[in-house]
CSV table of C-alpha atoms in Angstrom, one decimal:
chain,number,residue,atom,x,y,z
A,130,MET,CA,9.3,131.2,70.3
A,131,SER,CA,7.0,131.8,67.3
A,132,GLU,CA,5.7,129.0,65.1
A,133,GLU,CA,7.7,130.4,62.2
A,134,HIS,CA,10.9,130.4,64.2
A,135,VAL,CA,10.3,126.8,65.3
A,136,GLN,CA,9.8,125.7,61.7
A,137,GLU,CA,13.0,127.5,60.7
A,138,GLN,CA,14.8,125.5,63.3
A,139,TRP,CA,13.2,122.3,61.9
A,140,LYS,CA,14.4,123.1,58.4
A,141,LYS,CA,18.0,123.2,59.5
A,142,GLN,CA,17.7,119.6,60.5
A,143,LEU,CA,15.2,118.4,57.9
A,144,VAL,CA,17.5,119.4,55.0
A,145,LYS,CA,20.3,117.1,56.3
A,146,CYS,CA,18.2,113.9,55.9
A,147,ILE,CA,19.3,112.0,52.8
A,148,ARG,CA,16.5,109.4,53.0
A,149,CYS,CA,19.0,106.6,53.4
A,150,GLY,CA,16.8,104.7,55.9
A,151,THR,CA,19.6,103.8,58.2
A,152,CYS,CA,17.3,104.7,61.1
A,153,ARG,CA,15.1,101.8,60.1
A,154,SER,CA,17.8,99.3,61.1
A,155,VAL,CA,18.1,100.6,64.6
A,156,CYS,CA,14.6,101.7,65.5
A,157,PRO,CA,13.1,99.2,68.1
A,158,VAL,CA,9.5,100.3,67.2
A,159,PHE,CA,10.0,99.9,63.5
A,160,LYS,CA,11.4,96.4,64.0
A,161,GLU,CA,8.2,95.4,65.7
A,162,GLU,CA,5.7,97.2,63.5
A,163,ASN,CA,7.4,97.4,60.2
A,164,SER,CA,5.7,100.8,59.5
A,165,GLU,CA,7.5,103.7,57.9
A,166,ASN,CA,5.5,106.1,60.0
A,167,THR,CA,7.4,104.8,63.1
A,168,THR,CA,10.9,105.6,61.7
A,169,ALA,CA,12.8,108.7,62.1
A,170,ARG,CA,12.8,109.1,58.3
A,171,GLY,CA,9.0,108.8,58.2
A,172,LYS,CA,8.7,111.5,60.9
A,173,VAL,CA,11.1,113.8,59.1
A,174,GLN,CA,8.9,113.5,56.0
A,175,LEU,CA,5.8,114.3,58.1
A,176,LEU,CA,7.5,117.5,59.5
A,177,GLU,CA,8.5,118.5,56.0
A,178,GLY,CA,4.8,118.3,55.2
A,179,VAL,CA,4.0,120.5,58.1
A,180,VAL,CA,6.6,123.1,57.0
A,181,GLU,CA,5.2,123.0,53.4
A,182,GLY,CA,1.6,123.3,54.7
A,183,ASN,CA,0.5,119.9,53.4
A,184,VAL,CA,0.2,118.3,56.8
A,185,LYS,CA,-1.5,119.7,59.9
A,186,LEU,CA,-0.7,119.4,63.5
A,187,THR,CA,-3.6,117.1,64.4
A,188,PRO,CA,-4.1,114.7,67.3
A,189,ILE,CA,-3.3,111.8,64.8
A,190,LEU,CA,0.1,113.4,64.0
A,191,GLN,CA,0.6,114.0,67.7
A,192,GLU,CA,0.1,110.3,68.4
A,193,ARG,CA,2.6,109.4,65.7
A,194,PHE,CA,5.3,111.5,67.3
A,195,ASN,CA,4.4,110.1,70.7
A,196,LYS,CA,5.0,106.5,69.4
A,197,CYS,CA,8.8,106.9,69.8
A,198,LEU,CA,11.0,105.7,72.7
A,199,LEU,CA,13.4,108.6,72.4
A,200,CYS,CA,16.1,106.0,72.7
A,201,LYS,CA,18.4,108.1,70.5
A,202,ALA,CA,19.5,105.1,68.5
A,203,CYS,CA,18.6,106.9,65.3
A,204,VAL,CA,20.6,109.9,66.3
A,205,LYS,CA,23.7,107.9,66.9
A,206,GLY,CA,23.3,105.9,63.7
A,207,CYS,CA,22.4,108.8,61.4
A,208,PRO,CA,25.2,109.3,58.8
A,209,SER,CA,24.1,112.8,58.2
A,210,GLY,CA,24.0,113.9,61.8
A,211,VAL,CA,20.3,114.7,61.9
A,212,ARG,CA,19.4,115.5,65.6
A,213,THR,CA,16.1,113.6,65.4
A,214,ASP,CA,15.8,113.6,69.2
A,215,LEU,CA,15.7,117.4,69.3
A,216,LEU,CA,13.5,117.5,66.2
A,217,PHE,CA,10.9,115.2,67.7
A,218,LEU,CA,10.9,116.9,71.1
A,219,SER,CA,10.2,120.2,69.3
A,220,ALA,CA,7.5,118.5,67.3
A,221,ARG,CA,5.9,117.1,70.5
A,222,GLN,CA,6.0,120.6,71.9
A,223,ALA,CA,4.3,122.1,68.8
A,224,ASN,CA,1.7,119.4,68.9
A,225,ALA,CA,1.0,119.8,72.6
A,226,ARG,CA,0.6,123.6,72.0
A,227,LYS,CA,-1.8,123.0,69.2
A,228,ASN,CA,-3.8,120.0,70.6
A,229,SER,CA,-3.0,120.1,74.3
A,230,LEU,CA,-1.9,117.1,76.3
A,231,PRO,CA,-4.2,114.5,77.9
A,232,LEU,CA,-5.8,115.8,81.1
A,233,VAL,CA,-4.0,113.2,83.3
A,234,LYS,CA,-0.6,114.4,82.0
A,235,ARG,CA,-1.5,118.1,82.5
A,236,VAL,CA,-2.6,117.5,86.0
A,237,ALA,CA,0.5,115.3,86.8
A,238,PHE,CA,3.0,117.7,85.3
A,239,LYS,CA,1.4,120.7,87.1
A,240,GLY,CA,1.7,118.7,90.3
A,241,LEU,CA,5.4,118.3,89.8
A,242,THR,CA,5.9,122.0,90.1
A,243,PHE,CA,4.4,122.0,93.6
A,244,ARG,CA,7.2,119.9,95.2
A,245,LYS,CA,5.7,119.6,98.7
A,246,LEU,CA,2.3,118.7,97.3
A,247,PHE,CA,3.9,116.1,95.0
A,248,ASP,CA,5.9,114.7,98.0
A,249,THR,CA,2.8,114.5,100.2
A,250,GLY,CA,0.8,112.8,97.4
A,251,LEU,CA,3.4,110.0,97.0
A,252,ARG,CA,3.7,109.5,100.8
A,253,PHE,CA,-0.1,109.3,100.9
A,254,GLY,CA,0.0,106.9,97.9
A,255,SER,CA,2.5,104.7,99.8
A,256,VAL,CA,0.0,104.4,102.7
A,257,MET,CA,-3.0,103.8,100.5
A,258,GLN,CA,-1.4,101.7,97.7
A,259,ASN,CA,-2.8,98.4,99.0
A,260,VAL,CA,-6.3,99.6,98.4
A,261,PHE,CA,-5.6,99.8,94.6
A,262,MET,CA,-2.8,97.3,94.3
A,263,LYS,CA,-2.2,93.7,95.3
A,264,LYS,CA,0.9,91.7,95.6
A,265,SER,CA,1.9,89.8,92.5
A,266,ALA,CA,1.9,86.0,92.6
A,267,ASP,CA,5.7,85.8,92.5
A,268,GLY,CA,6.1,88.6,95.1
A,269,ARG,CA,8.2,90.7,92.8
A,270,GLY,CA,5.9,93.7,93.0
A,271,ASN,CA,2.3,94.9,92.8
A,272,GLN,CA,-0.5,94.6,90.3
A,273,ALA,CA,-3.6,96.8,90.0
A,274,ARG,CA,-6.7,95.3,91.5
A,275,PHE,CA,-8.8,96.9,88.8
A,276,ASN,CA,-8.6,99.3,86.0
A,277,ILE,CA,-7.5,102.7,87.4
A,278,PRO,CA,-8.6,105.4,85.0
A,279,GLY,CA,-5.8,107.5,83.7
A,280,SER,CA,-3.1,105.4,85.4
A,281,GLY,CA,-1.9,103.6,82.3
A,282,LEU,CA,-1.5,100.5,84.4
A,283,ASP,CA,-2.3,97.3,82.4
A,284,LEU,CA,-3.8,94.7,84.8
A,285,ARG,CA,-1.0,92.3,83.8
A,286,ARG,CA,1.8,94.8,84.7
A,287,ILE,CA,3.9,94.3,87.8
A,288,ILE,CA,5.3,97.4,89.3
A,289,PRO,CA,7.4,98.0,92.4
A,290,PRO,CA,5.6,99.3,95.5
A,291,LEU,CA,6.1,102.8,96.8
A,292,ALA,CA,8.7,102.7,99.6
A,293,ASP,CA,7.4,103.0,103.2
A,294,LYS,CA,10.0,105.6,103.8
A,295,PRO,CA,11.6,107.8,101.0
A,296,LEU,CA,15.3,107.8,100.6
A,297,ARG,CA,15.7,111.4,101.7
A,298,ASP,CA,14.1,110.5,105.0
A,299,ARG,CA,16.5,107.7,105.5
A,300,ILE,CA,19.7,109.6,105.3
A,301,PRO,CA,21.0,113.0,106.6
A,302,GLU,CA,21.0,115.9,104.2
A,303,LYS,CA,24.7,116.4,104.8
A,304,ILE,CA,27.2,113.6,105.6
A,305,THR,CA,30.7,114.8,106.2
A,306,GLY,CA,34.0,113.5,107.5
A,307,GLU,CA,37.6,114.4,108.2
A,308,ASN,CA,40.0,114.9,105.3
A,309,ALA,CA,37.3,114.6,102.7
A,310,LYS,CA,38.6,114.1,99.1
A,311,GLY,CA,35.8,116.2,97.7
A,312,LYS,CA,32.2,117.4,98.0
A,313,ALA,CA,29.5,115.7,96.1
A,314,VAL,CA,25.9,116.6,95.8
A,315,PHE,CA,23.6,113.6,95.1
A,316,PHE,CA,20.6,114.3,92.8
A,317,THR,CA,18.4,111.3,93.7
A,318,GLY,CA,15.6,111.7,91.2
A,319,CYS,CA,12.1,110.5,92.0
A,320,MET,CA,12.4,106.8,91.5
A,321,LEU,CA,15.4,106.3,93.8
A,322,ASN,CA,13.7,108.5,96.4
A,323,TYR,CA,10.2,107.0,96.4
A,324,ILE,CA,10.6,103.5,94.9
A,325,TYR,CA,14.1,102.2,95.1
A,326,PRO,CA,15.6,103.9,98.2
A,327,GLU,CA,18.0,101.0,98.8
A,328,ALA,CA,19.8,101.8,95.6
A,329,GLY,CA,20.0,105.4,96.6
A,330,GLU,CA,21.5,104.4,100.0
A,331,ALA,CA,24.1,102.3,98.0
A,332,VAL,CA,25.1,105.4,96.1
A,333,VAL,CA,25.7,107.3,99.4
A,334,ASN,CA,27.6,104.3,100.8
A,335,ILE,CA,29.9,104.3,97.8
A,336,LEU,CA,30.6,108.0,98.0
A,337,ARG,CA,31.4,107.8,101.7
A,338,LYS,CA,33.5,104.6,101.3
A,339,ASN,CA,35.7,106.6,99.0
A,340,GLY,CA,36.1,109.5,101.4
A,341,TRP,CA,33.7,112.1,99.8
A,342,ASP,CA,31.4,114.4,101.7
A,343,VAL,CA,27.8,114.0,100.5
A,344,THR,CA,24.9,116.5,100.4
A,345,VAL,CA,21.4,115.2,99.4
A,346,PRO,CA,19.3,118.4,99.1
A,347,SER,CA,15.8,118.0,100.5
A,348,ASP,CA,14.4,120.6,98.1
A,349,GLN,CA,15.5,119.1,94.8
A,350,ALA,CA,12.6,118.7,92.4
A,351,CYS,CA,11.7,116.2,89.6
A,352,CYS,CA,14.3,116.5,86.8
A,353,GLY,CA,11.4,117.4,84.5
A,354,THR,CA,12.1,114.8,81.9
A,355,PRO,CA,8.5,113.4,81.8
A,356,ALA,CA,7.2,116.9,81.2
A,357,PHE,CA,9.5,118.3,78.5
A,358,THR,CA,9.7,115.0,76.6
A,359,SER,CA,5.9,115.0,76.4
A,360,GLY,CA,5.9,118.5,75.0
A,361,ASP,CA,5.3,120.5,78.2
A,362,GLN,CA,8.5,122.6,78.0
A,363,ASP,CA,7.2,125.3,80.4
A,364,THR,CA,7.0,122.8,83.2
A,365,GLY,CA,10.3,121.2,82.3
A,366,ARG,CA,11.9,124.7,82.2
A,367,LYS,CA,10.5,125.6,85.7
A,368,LEU,CA,11.8,122.3,87.2
A,369,ALA,CA,15.1,122.8,85.5
A,370,ALA,CA,15.4,126.3,87.0
A,371,ASP,CA,14.5,124.9,90.5
A,372,ASN,CA,17.2,122.2,90.3
A,373,VAL,CA,19.8,124.6,88.9
A,374,ARG,CA,19.2,126.7,92.0
A,375,VAL,CA,19.5,123.8,94.4
A,376,LEU,CA,22.6,122.3,92.8
A,377,SER,CA,24.5,125.6,92.4
A,378,GLY,CA,26.4,125.2,95.7
A,379,ASP,CA,30.1,124.8,96.3
A,380,TYR,CA,30.2,121.2,95.1
A,381,ASP,CA,33.0,119.4,93.1
A,382,LEU,CA,30.6,116.8,91.6
A,383,VAL,CA,26.9,116.3,90.9
A,384,ILE,CA,26.3,112.6,91.2
A,385,THR,CA,23.3,110.9,89.6
A,386,ALA,CA,22.2,107.3,89.5
A,387,CYS,CA,19.3,107.6,87.2
A,388,ALA,CA,19.9,107.7,83.4
A,389,SER,CA,17.2,110.1,82.6
A,390,CYS,CA,18.0,112.5,85.4
A,391,GLY,CA,21.6,112.4,84.5
A,392,ALA,CA,21.1,113.1,80.8
A,393,ALA,CA,18.7,116.0,81.7
A,394,LEU,CA,21.1,117.6,84.1
A,395,LYS,CA,24.2,117.1,81.9
A,396,ASN,CA,22.8,117.8,78.4
A,397,GLU,CA,19.1,118.2,77.9
A,398,TYR,CA,18.6,121.2,80.1
A,399,GLY,CA,20.7,123.1,77.6
A,400,GLU,CA,17.9,122.6,75.1
A,401,ILE,CA,15.1,124.0,77.3
A,402,ILE,CA,16.6,126.7,79.6
A,403,GLN,CA,16.0,130.2,78.1
A,404,ASP,CA,16.9,132.5,81.0
A,405,GLU,CA,20.5,133.6,80.5
A,406,ASP,CA,21.4,133.7,84.2
A,407,THR,CA,20.0,130.2,84.8
A,408,ARG,CA,21.8,129.0,81.7
A,409,ARG,CA,25.2,130.2,82.9
A,410,LYS,CA,24.6,128.5,86.3
A,411,TRP,CA,23.5,125.3,84.5
A,412,GLU,CA,26.7,125.2,82.3
A,413,LYS,CA,28.8,125.1,85.5
A,414,ILE,CA,26.7,122.3,86.9
A,415,SER,CA,26.6,120.3,83.6
A,416,ALA,CA,30.4,120.0,83.7
A,417,LYS,CA,30.2,118.4,87.1
A,418,VAL,CA,27.5,115.8,86.4
A,419,MET,CA,28.7,112.2,86.7
A,420,ASP,CA,26.9,108.9,86.9
A,421,ILE,CA,27.8,106.8,90.0
A,422,SER,CA,29.6,104.2,87.8
A,423,GLU,CA,31.7,107.0,86.3
A,424,PHE,CA,32.6,108.1,89.8
A,425,VAL,CA,33.7,104.7,90.8
A,426,GLU,CA,35.7,104.2,87.6
A,427,LYS,CA,37.5,107.5,88.0
A,428,PHE,CA,37.7,108.0,91.8
A,429,GLY,CA,37.0,104.7,93.4
A,430,ASP,CA,39.6,102.4,95.0
A,431,PRO,CA,39.3,99.0,93.4
A,432,GLY,CA,41.6,97.7,96.2
A,433,LEU,CA,38.6,98.0,98.5
A,434,PHE,CA,36.5,95.5,96.5
A,435,GLY,CA,36.0,92.0,98.0
A,436,PRO,CA,35.0,88.9,96.0
A,437,LEU,CA,31.5,88.7,94.6
A,438,PRO,CA,30.9,85.2,93.2
A,439,LEU,CA,27.9,86.2,91.0
A,440,LYS,CA,27.1,85.7,87.4
A,441,ILE,CA,25.8,89.0,86.0
A,442,THR,CA,24.9,90.6,82.7
A,443,TYR,CA,24.4,94.3,82.1
A,444,HIS,CA,21.8,96.4,80.2
A,445,ASP,CA,22.9,99.8,78.9
A,446,ALA,CA,20.1,102.3,79.6
A,447,CYS,CA,19.6,104.5,76.5
A,448,HIS,CA,20.1,107.8,78.4
A,449,LEU,CA,23.3,106.5,79.9
A,450,VAL,CA,24.9,105.0,76.8
A,451,ARG,CA,23.7,107.7,74.4
A,452,GLY,CA,22.6,110.4,76.8
A,453,MET,CA,25.8,110.5,79.0
A,454,ASP,CA,28.2,108.4,77.0
A,455,VAL,CA,28.5,105.9,79.9
A,456,SER,CA,29.0,102.4,78.7
A,457,LYS,CA,32.6,101.3,79.3
A,458,GLN,CA,32.8,102.6,82.8
A,459,PRO,CA,30.4,100.1,84.5
A,460,ARG,CA,32.2,97.3,82.6
A,461,GLN,CA,35.6,98.4,83.8
A,462,VAL,CA,34.3,98.5,87.4
A,463,PHE,CA,32.8,94.9,87.0
A,464,ALA,CA,36.2,93.7,85.7
A,465,ALA,CA,37.8,95.0,88.9
A,466,VAL,CA,35.6,93.0,91.2
A,467,PRO,CA,37.2,89.7,92.2
A,468,LYS,CA,35.3,86.5,91.3
A,469,LEU,CA,32.5,88.5,89.6
A,470,ASP,CA,31.5,86.6,86.4
A,471,PHE,CA,30.4,89.3,84.0
A,472,ARG,CA,28.8,88.1,80.7
A,473,ASP,CA,28.0,90.8,78.2
A,474,MET,CA,24.7,90.2,76.4
A,475,LYS,CA,23.9,90.6,72.7
A,476,ASP,CA,22.6,94.1,71.9
A,477,ALA,CA,23.2,95.3,75.4
A,478,ASP,CA,22.7,98.9,74.3
A,479,VAL,CA,19.4,98.4,72.5
A,480,CYS,CA,16.4,99.9,74.3
A,481,CYS,CA,14.5,97.7,76.7
A,482,GLY,CA,11.1,99.2,75.6
A,483,ALA,CA,10.4,101.2,78.7
A,484,GLY,CA,10.7,104.7,77.3
A,485,GLY,CA,9.1,106.6,80.2
A,486,THR,CA,5.4,106.8,79.6
A,487,PHE,CA,5.8,104.8,76.4
A,488,SER,CA,5.4,101.5,78.1
A,489,MET,CA,2.2,102.7,79.8
A,490,VAL,CA,0.6,103.9,76.6
A,491,TYR,CA,1.9,101.0,74.4
A,492,TYR,CA,2.2,98.2,76.9
A,493,ASP,CA,2.0,95.3,74.5
A,494,LEU,CA,4.4,96.8,72.0
A,495,SER,CA,6.8,97.7,74.8
A,496,ARG,CA,6.6,94.1,76.1
A,497,ARG,CA,7.5,92.7,72.6
A,498,ILE,CA,10.5,95.0,72.5
A,499,ASN,CA,11.5,94.0,76.0
A,500,ASP,CA,11.3,90.3,75.1
A,501,HIS,CA,14.3,90.6,72.9
A,502,LYS,CA,16.3,92.1,75.8
A,503,LEU,CA,15.2,89.3,78.1
A,504,ASP,CA,16.0,86.6,75.5
A,505,ASN,CA,19.5,88.0,75.1
A,506,ALA,CA,20.0,88.3,78.9
A,507,ALA,CA,18.8,84.7,79.3
A,508,ASP,CA,21.3,83.5,76.7
A,509,THR,CA,24.2,84.6,78.9
A,510,GLY,CA,23.2,82.2,81.7
A,511,ALA,CA,23.6,85.1,84.2
A,512,ASP,CA,21.7,85.0,87.5
A,513,TYR,CA,21.5,88.8,87.8
A,514,LEU,CA,20.8,91.6,85.3
A,515,VAL,CA,22.4,94.9,86.4
A,516,THR,CA,21.4,98.3,85.1
A,517,GLY,CA,21.9,101.9,86.0
A,518,CYS,CA,18.3,103.0,85.2
A,519,SER,CA,15.4,102.5,87.6
A,520,ALA,CA,12.8,102.8,84.8
A,521,CYS,CA,14.6,100.0,82.9
A,522,ARG,CA,14.8,98.0,86.1
A,523,MET,CA,11.1,98.3,86.6
A,524,HIS,CA,10.2,97.3,83.0
A,525,ILE,CA,12.7,94.4,82.9
A,526,THR,CA,11.5,93.1,86.2
A,527,ASP,CA,8.0,93.1,84.9
A,528,GLY,CA,9.1,91.2,81.8
A,529,LEU,CA,10.9,88.6,83.9
A,530,SER,CA,7.9,88.1,86.0
A,531,GLN,CA,5.6,87.7,83.0
A,532,ARG,CA,7.8,84.8,81.7
A,533,GLY,CA,8.4,83.2,85.1
A,534,SER,CA,12.1,83.8,85.0
A,535,ASN,CA,14.2,83.5,88.2
A,536,MET,CA,16.7,86.1,87.0
A,537,LYS,CA,17.1,89.0,89.4
A,538,VAL,CA,17.6,92.7,88.6
A,539,MET,CA,19.7,95.2,90.6
A,540,HIS,CA,21.0,98.7,90.2
A,541,THR,CA,24.7,99.1,89.4
A,542,ALA,CA,25.2,101.0,92.6
A,543,GLU,CA,23.8,98.1,94.7
A,544,LEU,CA,26.3,95.7,93.1
A,545,ILE,CA,29.2,98.0,93.7
A,546,ASP,CA,28.1,98.6,97.3
A,547,MET,CA,28.0,94.8,97.7
A,548,ALA,CA,31.6,94.5,96.4
A,549,TYR,CA,32.8,97.2,98.9
A,550,LYS,CA,31.0,95.4,101.8
A,551,SER,CA,32.5,92.1,100.8
A,552,GLY,CA,35.9,93.9,101.0
A,553,GLU,CA,35.1,95.1,104.5
A,554,ASN,CA,34.1,91.6,105.6
A,555,GLN,CA,37.2,90.2,104.1
A,556,LYS,CA,39.4,92.7,105.9
A,557,LYS,CA,37.6,91.8,109.2
A,558,GLY,CA,38.3,88.2,108.5
A,559,GLY,CA,34.7,87.4,107.7
A,560,LYS,CA,33.4,85.5,104.6
């Protein structure tokens, strides 16, 4: 796509902005920094300057567009319907084309396109991680032993370890039974596969508990979100095509349990796929994409739930609530679990500050944004914070560790799986 065509696309969105500043009231970055440059309105004005020839695509401008969580709050709140998310992704692509991406990102994104090499690298990293990482004092994760160039890991930051055995090694590629109610293909994403495999196993348990056949393709690739949201749409497009090919089987549903993967498969691939044949196949897949909480709300049998005497609150991941319109479904499921004490927190749908690589580049800022989330969670008196996004889970867990909180974090699928297991125990006469 030529630069002139890109700018023509920008103009269609730029002209809608009425400068009302509503985006200022919902932007987590602006609330912390109080700088017009961080708002959607400020970025719109910068792009107008580019179109008019008064502003150049410089590394400084590139950094300003990168300082955005892509939480989509400004999109939802815009009274004029400006698709700021698409506008800023296009701006990132234009900046990346003009100024290139950092070497670390270019190497990492190139690595994503070699699936087996990427897989081997993470398995090797699992074996070698103790050389570079040490257990955190509270045992919640690992911390870097020293500054690792290009890693973006602040020495204070606590991250989960890579799993000894990836999810896709723990479960068969196909799990079938008699009189199946349907056929689901599970897109695990990278974080459930390599970091939180127990949550992925919970997803499979839920599908099987409700009588569905499950396929977990071994050749699925990264969803591509890290690449195309950074401006590398060529890599994002290739990964999207790979996944469209893998998911184009005879399946009734495409199940996801990662907010970013789900939003990419359901909606965002439509913005980057150019090949017509791939697009037609993707459109069929898109209609089948469903988050695991949606699945349970629509197809699950609440009569199978047993009592869970836990106090929980819930964080709405941005790409679930605004990327897939999933918000009421997990709450409806929670309401169906006996003895579960669900306490909604204030601003549950406000970004936690993770934002993909945002929290790596702007760690202190992301921590300040996260502090509001943790304060609101603590105010509920809950013992557990539940979320459907592994990246949010990682960032929130880090924040809880930083402040010495005892609150625990779990994936929505793990909670639902616990409720089903409680029901099984109850049926057997157990406690």
